[in-house]
XYZ file of C-alpha atoms in Angstrom:
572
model
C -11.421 -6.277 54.372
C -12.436 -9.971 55.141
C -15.731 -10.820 53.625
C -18.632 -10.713 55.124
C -21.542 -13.792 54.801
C -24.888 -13.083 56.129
C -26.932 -16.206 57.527
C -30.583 -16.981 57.940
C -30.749 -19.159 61.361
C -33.659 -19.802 63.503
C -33.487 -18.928 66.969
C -32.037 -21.790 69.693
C -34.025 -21.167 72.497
C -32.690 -23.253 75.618
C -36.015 -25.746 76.122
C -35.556 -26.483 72.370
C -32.136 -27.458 72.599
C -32.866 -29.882 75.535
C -35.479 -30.843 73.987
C -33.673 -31.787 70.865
C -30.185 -32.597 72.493
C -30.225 -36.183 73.249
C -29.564 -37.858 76.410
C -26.758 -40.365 75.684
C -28.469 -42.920 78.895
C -31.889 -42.467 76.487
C -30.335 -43.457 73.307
C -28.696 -46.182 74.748
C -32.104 -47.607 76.082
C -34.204 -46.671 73.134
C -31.930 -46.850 69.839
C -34.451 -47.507 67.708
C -37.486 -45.105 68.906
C -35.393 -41.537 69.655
C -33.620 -41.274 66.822
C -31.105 -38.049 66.705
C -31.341 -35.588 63.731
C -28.329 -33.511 62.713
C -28.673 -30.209 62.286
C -29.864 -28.704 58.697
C -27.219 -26.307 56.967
C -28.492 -22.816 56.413
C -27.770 -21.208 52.603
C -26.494 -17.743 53.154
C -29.220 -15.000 52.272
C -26.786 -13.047 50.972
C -23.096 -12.980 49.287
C -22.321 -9.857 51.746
C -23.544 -7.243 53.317
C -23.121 -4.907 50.502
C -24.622 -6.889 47.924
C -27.983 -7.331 50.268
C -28.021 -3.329 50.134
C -28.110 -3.439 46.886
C -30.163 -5.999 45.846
C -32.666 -5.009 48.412
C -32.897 -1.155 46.846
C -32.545 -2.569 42.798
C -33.071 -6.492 42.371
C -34.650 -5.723 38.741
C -32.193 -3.570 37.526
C -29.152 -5.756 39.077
C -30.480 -8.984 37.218
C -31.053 -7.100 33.934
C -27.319 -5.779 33.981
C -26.211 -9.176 34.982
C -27.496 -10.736 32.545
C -26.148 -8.813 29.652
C -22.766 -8.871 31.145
C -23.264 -12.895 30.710
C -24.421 -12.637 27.295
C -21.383 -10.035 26.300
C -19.070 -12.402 27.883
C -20.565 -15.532 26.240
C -20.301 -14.018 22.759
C -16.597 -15.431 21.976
C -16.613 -12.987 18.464
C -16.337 -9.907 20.698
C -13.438 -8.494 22.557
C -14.757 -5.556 24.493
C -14.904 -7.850 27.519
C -11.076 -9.081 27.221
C -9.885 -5.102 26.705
C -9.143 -2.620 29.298
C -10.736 0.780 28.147
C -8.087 2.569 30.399
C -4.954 0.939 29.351
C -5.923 -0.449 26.147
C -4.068 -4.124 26.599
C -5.546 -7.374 25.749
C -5.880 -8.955 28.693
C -6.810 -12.731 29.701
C -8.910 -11.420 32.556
C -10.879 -7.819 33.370
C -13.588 -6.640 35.637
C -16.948 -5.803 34.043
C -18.527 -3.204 36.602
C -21.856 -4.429 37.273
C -23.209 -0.515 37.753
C -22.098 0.715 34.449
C -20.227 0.135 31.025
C -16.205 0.093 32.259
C -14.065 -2.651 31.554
C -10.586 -2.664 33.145
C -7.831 -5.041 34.546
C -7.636 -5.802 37.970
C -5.518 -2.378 38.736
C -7.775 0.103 36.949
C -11.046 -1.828 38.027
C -9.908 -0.946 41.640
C -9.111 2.780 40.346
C -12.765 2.941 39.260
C -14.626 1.477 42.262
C -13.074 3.655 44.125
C -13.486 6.728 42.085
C -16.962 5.879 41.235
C -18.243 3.843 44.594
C -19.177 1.005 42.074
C -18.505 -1.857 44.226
C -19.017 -5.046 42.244
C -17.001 -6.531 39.342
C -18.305 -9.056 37.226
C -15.111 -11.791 36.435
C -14.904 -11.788 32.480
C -13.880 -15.438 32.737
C -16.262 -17.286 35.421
C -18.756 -14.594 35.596
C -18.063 -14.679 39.058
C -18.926 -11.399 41.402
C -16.758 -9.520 42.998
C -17.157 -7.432 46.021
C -14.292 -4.586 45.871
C -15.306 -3.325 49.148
C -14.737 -6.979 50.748
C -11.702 -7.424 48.159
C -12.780 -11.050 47.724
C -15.199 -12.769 45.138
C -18.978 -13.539 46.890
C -21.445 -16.342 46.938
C -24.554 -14.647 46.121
C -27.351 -17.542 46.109
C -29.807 -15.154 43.940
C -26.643 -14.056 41.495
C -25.389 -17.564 41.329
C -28.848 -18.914 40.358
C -29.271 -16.503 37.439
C -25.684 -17.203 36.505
C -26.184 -20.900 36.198
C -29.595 -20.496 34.349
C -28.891 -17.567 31.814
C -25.633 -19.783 31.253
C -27.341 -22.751 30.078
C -30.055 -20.694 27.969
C -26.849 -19.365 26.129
C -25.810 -22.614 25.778
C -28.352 -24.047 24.461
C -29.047 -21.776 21.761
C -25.254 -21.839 20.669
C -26.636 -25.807 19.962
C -29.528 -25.077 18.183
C -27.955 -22.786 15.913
C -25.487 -24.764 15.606
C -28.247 -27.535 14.353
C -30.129 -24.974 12.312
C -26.528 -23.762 10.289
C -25.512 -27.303 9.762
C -28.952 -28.041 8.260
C -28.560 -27.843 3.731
C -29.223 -24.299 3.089
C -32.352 -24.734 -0.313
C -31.403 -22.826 -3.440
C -33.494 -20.086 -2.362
C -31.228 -19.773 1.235
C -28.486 -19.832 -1.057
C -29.861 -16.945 -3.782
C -30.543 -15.106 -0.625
C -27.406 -15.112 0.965
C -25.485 -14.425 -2.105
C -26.866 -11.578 -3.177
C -27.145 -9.833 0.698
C -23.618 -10.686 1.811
C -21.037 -8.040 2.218
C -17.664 -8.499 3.024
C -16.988 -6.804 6.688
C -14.745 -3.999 7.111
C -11.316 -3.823 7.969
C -11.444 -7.632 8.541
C -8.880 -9.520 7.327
C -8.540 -6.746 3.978
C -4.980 -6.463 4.595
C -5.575 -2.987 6.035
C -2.506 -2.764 8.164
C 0.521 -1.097 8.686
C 3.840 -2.249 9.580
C 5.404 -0.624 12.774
C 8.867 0.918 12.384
C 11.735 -1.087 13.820
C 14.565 1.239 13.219
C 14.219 3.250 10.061
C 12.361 0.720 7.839
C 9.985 2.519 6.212
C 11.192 1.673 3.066
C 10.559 -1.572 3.309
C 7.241 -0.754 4.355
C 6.336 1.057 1.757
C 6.995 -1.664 -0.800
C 5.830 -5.021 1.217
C 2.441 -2.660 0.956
C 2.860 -2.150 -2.803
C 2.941 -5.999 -2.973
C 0.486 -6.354 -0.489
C -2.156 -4.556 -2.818
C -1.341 -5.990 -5.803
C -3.758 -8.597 -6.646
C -1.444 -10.649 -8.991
C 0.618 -11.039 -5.825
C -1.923 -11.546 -3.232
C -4.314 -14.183 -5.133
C -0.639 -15.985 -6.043
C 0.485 -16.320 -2.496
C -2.910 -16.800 -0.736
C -3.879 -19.699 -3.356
C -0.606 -21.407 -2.114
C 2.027 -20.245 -5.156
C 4.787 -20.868 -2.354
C 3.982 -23.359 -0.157
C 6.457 -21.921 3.086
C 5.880 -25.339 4.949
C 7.436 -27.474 2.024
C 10.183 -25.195 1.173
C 14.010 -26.343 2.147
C 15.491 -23.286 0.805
C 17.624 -21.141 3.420
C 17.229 -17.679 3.830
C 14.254 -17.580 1.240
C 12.800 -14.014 1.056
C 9.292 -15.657 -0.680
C 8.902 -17.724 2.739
C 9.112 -14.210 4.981
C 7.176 -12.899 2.381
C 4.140 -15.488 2.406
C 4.394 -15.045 6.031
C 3.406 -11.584 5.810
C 0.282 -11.944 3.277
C -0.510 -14.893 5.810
C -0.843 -12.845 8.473
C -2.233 -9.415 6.568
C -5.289 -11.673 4.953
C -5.957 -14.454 7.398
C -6.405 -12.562 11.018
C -9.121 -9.946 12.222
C -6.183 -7.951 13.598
C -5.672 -4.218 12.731
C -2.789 -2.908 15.007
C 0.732 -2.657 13.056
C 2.849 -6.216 12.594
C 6.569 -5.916 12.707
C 7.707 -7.973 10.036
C 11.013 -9.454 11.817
C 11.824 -12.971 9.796
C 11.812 -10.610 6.752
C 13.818 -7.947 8.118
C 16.681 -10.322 9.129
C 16.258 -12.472 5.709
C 17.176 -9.212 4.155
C 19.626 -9.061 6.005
C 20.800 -12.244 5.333
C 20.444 -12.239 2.071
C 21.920 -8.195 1.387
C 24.659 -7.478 3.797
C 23.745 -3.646 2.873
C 20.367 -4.119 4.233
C 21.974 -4.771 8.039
C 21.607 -2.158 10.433
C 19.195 0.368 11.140
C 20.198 2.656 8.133
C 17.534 4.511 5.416
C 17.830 2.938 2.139
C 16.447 3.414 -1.179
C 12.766 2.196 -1.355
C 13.518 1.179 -5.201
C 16.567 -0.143 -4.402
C 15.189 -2.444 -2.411
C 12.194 -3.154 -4.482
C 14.902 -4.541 -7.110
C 16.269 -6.830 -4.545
C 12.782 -8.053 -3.531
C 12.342 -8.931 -6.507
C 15.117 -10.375 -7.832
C 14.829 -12.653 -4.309
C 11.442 -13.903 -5.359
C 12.180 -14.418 -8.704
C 14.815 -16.446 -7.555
C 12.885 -18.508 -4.962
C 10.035 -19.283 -6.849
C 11.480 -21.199 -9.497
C 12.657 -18.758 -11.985
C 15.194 -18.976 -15.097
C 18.864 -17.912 -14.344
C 19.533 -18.173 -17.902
C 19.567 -14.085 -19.118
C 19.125 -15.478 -22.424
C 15.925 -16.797 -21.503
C 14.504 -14.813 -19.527
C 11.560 -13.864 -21.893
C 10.437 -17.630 -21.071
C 10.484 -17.265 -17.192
C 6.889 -18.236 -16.064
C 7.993 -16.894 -11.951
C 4.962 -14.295 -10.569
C 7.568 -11.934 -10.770
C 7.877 -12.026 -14.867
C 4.328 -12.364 -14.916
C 3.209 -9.461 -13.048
C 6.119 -6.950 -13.774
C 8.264 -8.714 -16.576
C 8.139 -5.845 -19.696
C 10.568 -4.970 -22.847
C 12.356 -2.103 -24.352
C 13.408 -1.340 -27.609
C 16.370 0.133 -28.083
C 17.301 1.729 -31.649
C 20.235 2.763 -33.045
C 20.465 5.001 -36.262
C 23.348 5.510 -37.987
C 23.462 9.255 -39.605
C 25.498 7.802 -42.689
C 23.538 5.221 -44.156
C 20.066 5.235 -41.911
C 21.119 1.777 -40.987
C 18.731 0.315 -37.736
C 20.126 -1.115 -35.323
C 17.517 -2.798 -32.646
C 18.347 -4.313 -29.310
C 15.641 -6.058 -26.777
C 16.640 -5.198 -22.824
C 14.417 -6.789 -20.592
C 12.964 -4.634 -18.093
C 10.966 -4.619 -14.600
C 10.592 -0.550 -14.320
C 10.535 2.116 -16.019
C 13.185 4.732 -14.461
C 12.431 8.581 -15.793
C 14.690 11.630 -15.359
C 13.560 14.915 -14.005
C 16.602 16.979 -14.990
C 17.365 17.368 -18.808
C 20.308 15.697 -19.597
C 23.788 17.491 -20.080
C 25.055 18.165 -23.241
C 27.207 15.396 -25.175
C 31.192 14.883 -25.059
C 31.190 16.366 -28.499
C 28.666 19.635 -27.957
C 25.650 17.367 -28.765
C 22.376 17.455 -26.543
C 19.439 15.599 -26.559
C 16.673 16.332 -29.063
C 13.063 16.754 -27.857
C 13.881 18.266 -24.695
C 10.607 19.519 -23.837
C 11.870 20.953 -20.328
C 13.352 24.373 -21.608
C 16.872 25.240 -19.861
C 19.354 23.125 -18.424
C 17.647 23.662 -15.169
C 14.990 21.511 -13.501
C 11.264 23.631 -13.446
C 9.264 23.420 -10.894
C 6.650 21.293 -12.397
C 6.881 18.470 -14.677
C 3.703 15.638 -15.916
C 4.378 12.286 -16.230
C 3.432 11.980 -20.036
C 6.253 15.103 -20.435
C 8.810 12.459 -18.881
C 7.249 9.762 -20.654
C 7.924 11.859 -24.210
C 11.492 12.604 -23.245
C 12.039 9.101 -22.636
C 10.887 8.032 -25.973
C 12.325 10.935 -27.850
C 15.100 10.278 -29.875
C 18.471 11.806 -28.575
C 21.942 12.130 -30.642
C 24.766 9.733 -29.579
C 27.381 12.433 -31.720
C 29.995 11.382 -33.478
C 30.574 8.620 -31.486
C 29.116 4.863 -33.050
C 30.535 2.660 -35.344
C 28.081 1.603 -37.763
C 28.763 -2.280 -39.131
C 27.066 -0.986 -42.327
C 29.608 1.715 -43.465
C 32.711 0.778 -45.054
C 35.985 2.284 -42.730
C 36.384 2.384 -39.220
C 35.347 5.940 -39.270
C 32.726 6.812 -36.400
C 29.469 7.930 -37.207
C 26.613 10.450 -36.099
C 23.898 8.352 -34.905
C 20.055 8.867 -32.752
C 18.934 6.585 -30.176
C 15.596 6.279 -29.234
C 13.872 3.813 -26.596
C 10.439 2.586 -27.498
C 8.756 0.179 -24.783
C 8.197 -2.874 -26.784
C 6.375 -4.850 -24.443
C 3.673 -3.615 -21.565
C 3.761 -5.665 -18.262
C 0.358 -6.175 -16.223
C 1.856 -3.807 -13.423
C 3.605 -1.331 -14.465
C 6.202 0.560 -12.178
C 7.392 3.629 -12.901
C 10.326 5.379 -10.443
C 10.967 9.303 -10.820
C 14.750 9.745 -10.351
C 14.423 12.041 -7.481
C 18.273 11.440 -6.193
C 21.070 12.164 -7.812
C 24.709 12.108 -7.337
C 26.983 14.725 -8.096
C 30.999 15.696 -7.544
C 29.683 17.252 -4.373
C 27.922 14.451 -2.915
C 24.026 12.955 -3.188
C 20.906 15.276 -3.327
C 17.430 15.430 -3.742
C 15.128 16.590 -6.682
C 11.745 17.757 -5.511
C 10.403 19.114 -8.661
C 6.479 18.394 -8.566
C 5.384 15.840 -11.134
C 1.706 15.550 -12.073
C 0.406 11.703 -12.923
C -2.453 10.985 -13.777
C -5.130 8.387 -11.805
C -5.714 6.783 -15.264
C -2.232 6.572 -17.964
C -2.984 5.716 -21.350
C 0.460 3.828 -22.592
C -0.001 4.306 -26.498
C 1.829 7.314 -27.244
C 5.125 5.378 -25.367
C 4.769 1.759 -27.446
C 7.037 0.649 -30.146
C 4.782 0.942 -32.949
C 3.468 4.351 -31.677
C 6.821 5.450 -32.264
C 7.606 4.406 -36.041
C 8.244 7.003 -38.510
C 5.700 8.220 -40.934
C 8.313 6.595 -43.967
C 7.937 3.498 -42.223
C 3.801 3.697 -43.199
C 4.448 3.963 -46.943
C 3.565 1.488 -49.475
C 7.066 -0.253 -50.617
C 8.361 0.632 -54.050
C 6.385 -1.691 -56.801
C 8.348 -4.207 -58.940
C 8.115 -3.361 -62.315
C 5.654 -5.579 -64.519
C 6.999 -6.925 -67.633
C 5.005 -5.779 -70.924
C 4.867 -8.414 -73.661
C 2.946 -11.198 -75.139
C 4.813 -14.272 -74.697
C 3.923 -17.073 -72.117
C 6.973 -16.107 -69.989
C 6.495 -12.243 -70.168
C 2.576 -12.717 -69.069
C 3.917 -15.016 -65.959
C 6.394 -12.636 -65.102
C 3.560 -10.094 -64.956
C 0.978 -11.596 -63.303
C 3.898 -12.371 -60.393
C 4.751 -8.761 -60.049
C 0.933 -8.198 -59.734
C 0.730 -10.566 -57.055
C 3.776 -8.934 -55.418
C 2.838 -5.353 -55.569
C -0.856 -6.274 -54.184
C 0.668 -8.527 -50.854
C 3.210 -5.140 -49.802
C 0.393 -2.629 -50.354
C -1.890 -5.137 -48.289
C 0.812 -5.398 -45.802
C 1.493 -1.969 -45.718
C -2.183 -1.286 -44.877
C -2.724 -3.769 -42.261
C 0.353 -1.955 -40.309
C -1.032 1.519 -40.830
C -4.203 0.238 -39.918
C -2.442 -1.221 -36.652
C -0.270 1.469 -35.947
C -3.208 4.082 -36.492
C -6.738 2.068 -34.818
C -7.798 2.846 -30.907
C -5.672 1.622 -28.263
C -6.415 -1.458 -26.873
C -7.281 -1.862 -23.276
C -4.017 -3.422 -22.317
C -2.768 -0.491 -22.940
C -4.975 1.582 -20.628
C -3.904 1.726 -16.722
C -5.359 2.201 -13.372
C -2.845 3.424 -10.659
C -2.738 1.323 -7.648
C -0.172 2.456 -5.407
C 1.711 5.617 -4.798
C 5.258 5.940 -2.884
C 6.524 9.269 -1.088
C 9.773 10.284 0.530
C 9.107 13.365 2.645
C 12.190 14.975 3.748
C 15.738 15.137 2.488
C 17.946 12.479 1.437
C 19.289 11.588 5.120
C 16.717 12.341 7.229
C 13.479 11.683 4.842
C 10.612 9.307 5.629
C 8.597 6.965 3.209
C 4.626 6.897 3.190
C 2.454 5.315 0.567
C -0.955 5.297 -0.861
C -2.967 2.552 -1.949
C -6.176 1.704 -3.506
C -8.946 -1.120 -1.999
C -11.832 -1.935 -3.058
C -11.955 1.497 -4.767
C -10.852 3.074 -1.166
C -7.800 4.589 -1.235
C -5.740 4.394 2.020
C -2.586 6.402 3.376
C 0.030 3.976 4.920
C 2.635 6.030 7.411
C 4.557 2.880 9.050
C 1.360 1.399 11.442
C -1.168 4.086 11.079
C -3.684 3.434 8.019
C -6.118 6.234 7.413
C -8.321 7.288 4.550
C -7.999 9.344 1.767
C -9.324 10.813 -1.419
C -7.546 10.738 -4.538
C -7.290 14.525 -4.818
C -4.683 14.110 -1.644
C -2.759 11.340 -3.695
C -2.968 12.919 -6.861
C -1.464 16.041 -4.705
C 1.900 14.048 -3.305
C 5.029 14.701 -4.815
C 5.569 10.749 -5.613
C 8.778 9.062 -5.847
C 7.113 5.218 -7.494
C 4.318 4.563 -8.888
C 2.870 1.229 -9.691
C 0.042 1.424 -12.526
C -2.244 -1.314 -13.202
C -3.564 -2.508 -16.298
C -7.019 -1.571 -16.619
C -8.184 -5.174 -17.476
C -6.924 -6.051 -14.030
C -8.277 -3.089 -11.891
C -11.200 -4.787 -10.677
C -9.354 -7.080 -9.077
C -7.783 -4.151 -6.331
């Protein structure tokens, strides 16, 4: 339909149009006195037809709806007016119908008119009207004039705020503002998800474990690898700042597909290639061993205690390993270097030599149906009996000895991970252990520790040193020595009771942060996680984020769990 423009003209009647048509033999004669005037252009009344109808009926009503459609659209923070309610796609362009609240594209605008006999569109970019019944944009001299002048009143109070915010704020402003500002919601929190690109939920599940761990995010969003200066190829931290970049620096809250990581994995792990599940904590390991590597840290295994990397400085933690001969109680203690703590849900099987492990807590040789995490805790600290199997350097022969071997954790790390060995692998292939494990929200880490764990014989005070009797010079020396002696071990055997027995230091109390599922079984499972922010938890199922309560988490049969110290939780 062509459009229509209605005109205002006054009628020609045929003695003013001689009268007013001049008479070229006239002119010639009298150029100066009969001047001729051109006609006068006529503004249109109206943009069309069906506009007039309208405006005639509702003028007030028109220029109030108008007029907030200009003020939505001039409002560059919002983007109701660049999304189509029907389809749901950010567009460049939509319709804003000028008789009620619909925004569409071009396609679904048209749906509406004619569903709803709205007939004007207001042009989210220009502003512009648009007739759908003419199919064509109008010049509407009344619309056009309250465009132009709402347009510059918008304007010009974008300037003057501008003025007033640029003005220095007094130190009352400033009082003021600091103690009434929140942070907004679900902006720029790292509240996302990561969509699915071919069974990766496992890697989603950990990037999010990263994502909420503060030591992490304040080292990559304060610059800790600067991605722009790097020349390394194939670096994992790179892909990886790239995702807290994008998590904590945009307003967005639809999933992100994480591709440059993907195919560094890839790169870097031919295993990782394909669209195949793998092991969430298999691939944690790899993560991290990749940023350990690519942010400066030690190759050396012998020092590795000295590595300053974000990865030794948020997981990095010992064990103590010690070995007991049953001959002659000789200790020997070894230092492994750790970054999780891996617990067993099945007892273990009996020894080569008929031997099983002491301090198995679990009852038969069978799995029950519901184990704590303290109970695996205690079985991994409990001494066990190697048999007759260990040469001791102490005993004289080459005979083999009886010996225990218990593992103490000698040093805590600020994030502690914990994985519950959920998969095992038999003579008849892998399988899946779904054995319900309670953990607790809070873990107190004493019990586990390497001084928790010494004997009661290890508390005593040391055998004295006899003291010389006698009168002489040398005798009274030698006695006030052995004095001396006995009163430094007694002290120091104090101080380590006193050590071994006082209240556990914070840094030994944690917070848990983050929670990893596999639902499923081992070949056709899914991972999910949980994490905490800003004392929220969330539930994280590939690009869907949703709320939850920590009863629900508390409730999941969990395959990791990362623990925070409790000096640190504040920071989540």
């Amino acid at each position: 339909m062509s459009s229509t423009i209605v005109l205002k003209r006054s009628v020609a009647t045929a003695a003013s149009s001689a009268a007013t048509s001049p008479n070229p033999k006239s002119v010639g004669k009298n150029k100066a006195a009969a001047a001729v005037k051109e006609p006068t252009p006529v503004q249109a009344a109206y943009g069309c037809s069906h506009i007039k109808l309208l405006l005639d009926s509702a003028m007030v009503s028109v220029r109030d709806s108008y007029v907030s459609a200009i003020r939505l659209l001039a409002d560059q923070n919002r983007l109701d007016a660049q999304t189509c309610t029907k389809c749901n796609e950010v567009l460049t362009r939509t319709m804003l119908c000028l008789q009620c609240s619909n925004v569409a594209c071009q396609k679904e605008a048209e749906a509406h008119s004619k569903a709803t006999r709205h007939m004007f569109g207001i042009d989210s970019k220009s502003a512009s009207m648009y007739c759908f019944l003419c199919q064509d944009f109008i010049y509407d001299p009344f619309i056009e004039k309250t465009r132009v002048t709402k347009q510059a009143e918008l304007m010009e109070g974008n300037i003057r705020k501008k003025r007033k915010l640029e003005e220095k704020s007094s130190p009352d402003d400033l009082k003021y503002i600091e103690t009434n500002t929140t942070s907004a919601p679900c902006r720029a929190t790292g509240l996302r998800g990561f969509y699915n690109m071919g069974a990766t939920c496992f890697i989603s599940v950990v990037l999010q474990s990263l994502i909420h761990n503060p030591i992490m995010r304040n080292f990559y969003l304060s610059d800790g690898h600067r991605a722009k200066e790097c020349a390394q190829v194939n670096c994992m931290s790179c892909a990886v700042e790239e995702v807290f970049a994008e998590f904590f620096t945009s307003d967005k809250v639809e999933g992100f597909g994480p591709t440059n990581l993907l195919i560094t994995s890839w790169k870097c792990d031919q295993a990782l290639a394909g669209c195949k599940q793998q092991d969430a904590h298999e691939y944690l390991q790899f993560l991290l061993n990749q940023l350990h590597t690519t942010n400066g840290g030690v190759t050396d295994n012998t020092k590795t205690g000295s590595c300053k990397c974000i990865i030794h400085r948020c997981f990095y933690g010992k064990l103590q390993s010690d070995v007991t001969c049953g001959n002659c109680h000789n200790v020997t203690t070894a230092l492994d270097p750790v970054m999780d703590l891996s617990l067993e849900l099945k007892p273990k099987p009996k020894g080569k030599r008929g031997h099983q492990t002491n301090g198995d807590d679990f009852g038969s040789a069978t799995t029950p149906e519901v184990l704590t995490l303290q109970e695996c805790l205690e079985r991994f600290t409990t001494p066990e009996k190697l048999g007759i199997e260990y040469n001791c350097v102490k005993c004289s022969g080459s005979t083999l000895q009886e010996a225990t071997k218990q593992l103490t954790v000698k040093r805590l790390p600020p994030v502690l991970c914990i994985q519950l060995k959920r998969f095992e692998h038999s003579s008849s292939g892998f399988s899946k252990i779904d054995t319900k494990v309670r953990f607790p929200a809070q873990l107190d880490m004493t019990p586990y520790i390497t001084r928790s764990k010494r004997k009661p014989t290890d508390l005593s005070i040391p055998a004295q040193i006899p003291i010389p009797t006698g009168n002489s010079k040398k005798e009274k020396a030698a006695a006030a020595a052995a004095l001396a002696s006995n009163a430094a071990a007694a002290a120091a055997a104090a101080a380590a009771s006193a050590a071994i027995l006082s209240p556990p230091p914070s840094n030994f109390q944690y917070e848990l942060l983050t929670v990893v599922v596999h639902d499923g079984q081992i070949d056709t499972g899914h991972y999910y996680s949980y994490s905490k922010s800003n004392g929220q938890w969330f539930k994280f199922n590939d690009s869907v984020v949703s709320a939850a309560t920590e009863a629900q988490v508390l409730a999941e049969k969990a395959y990791l769990l990362f623990y925070i110290v409790r000096s640190l939780s504040t920071l989540t």
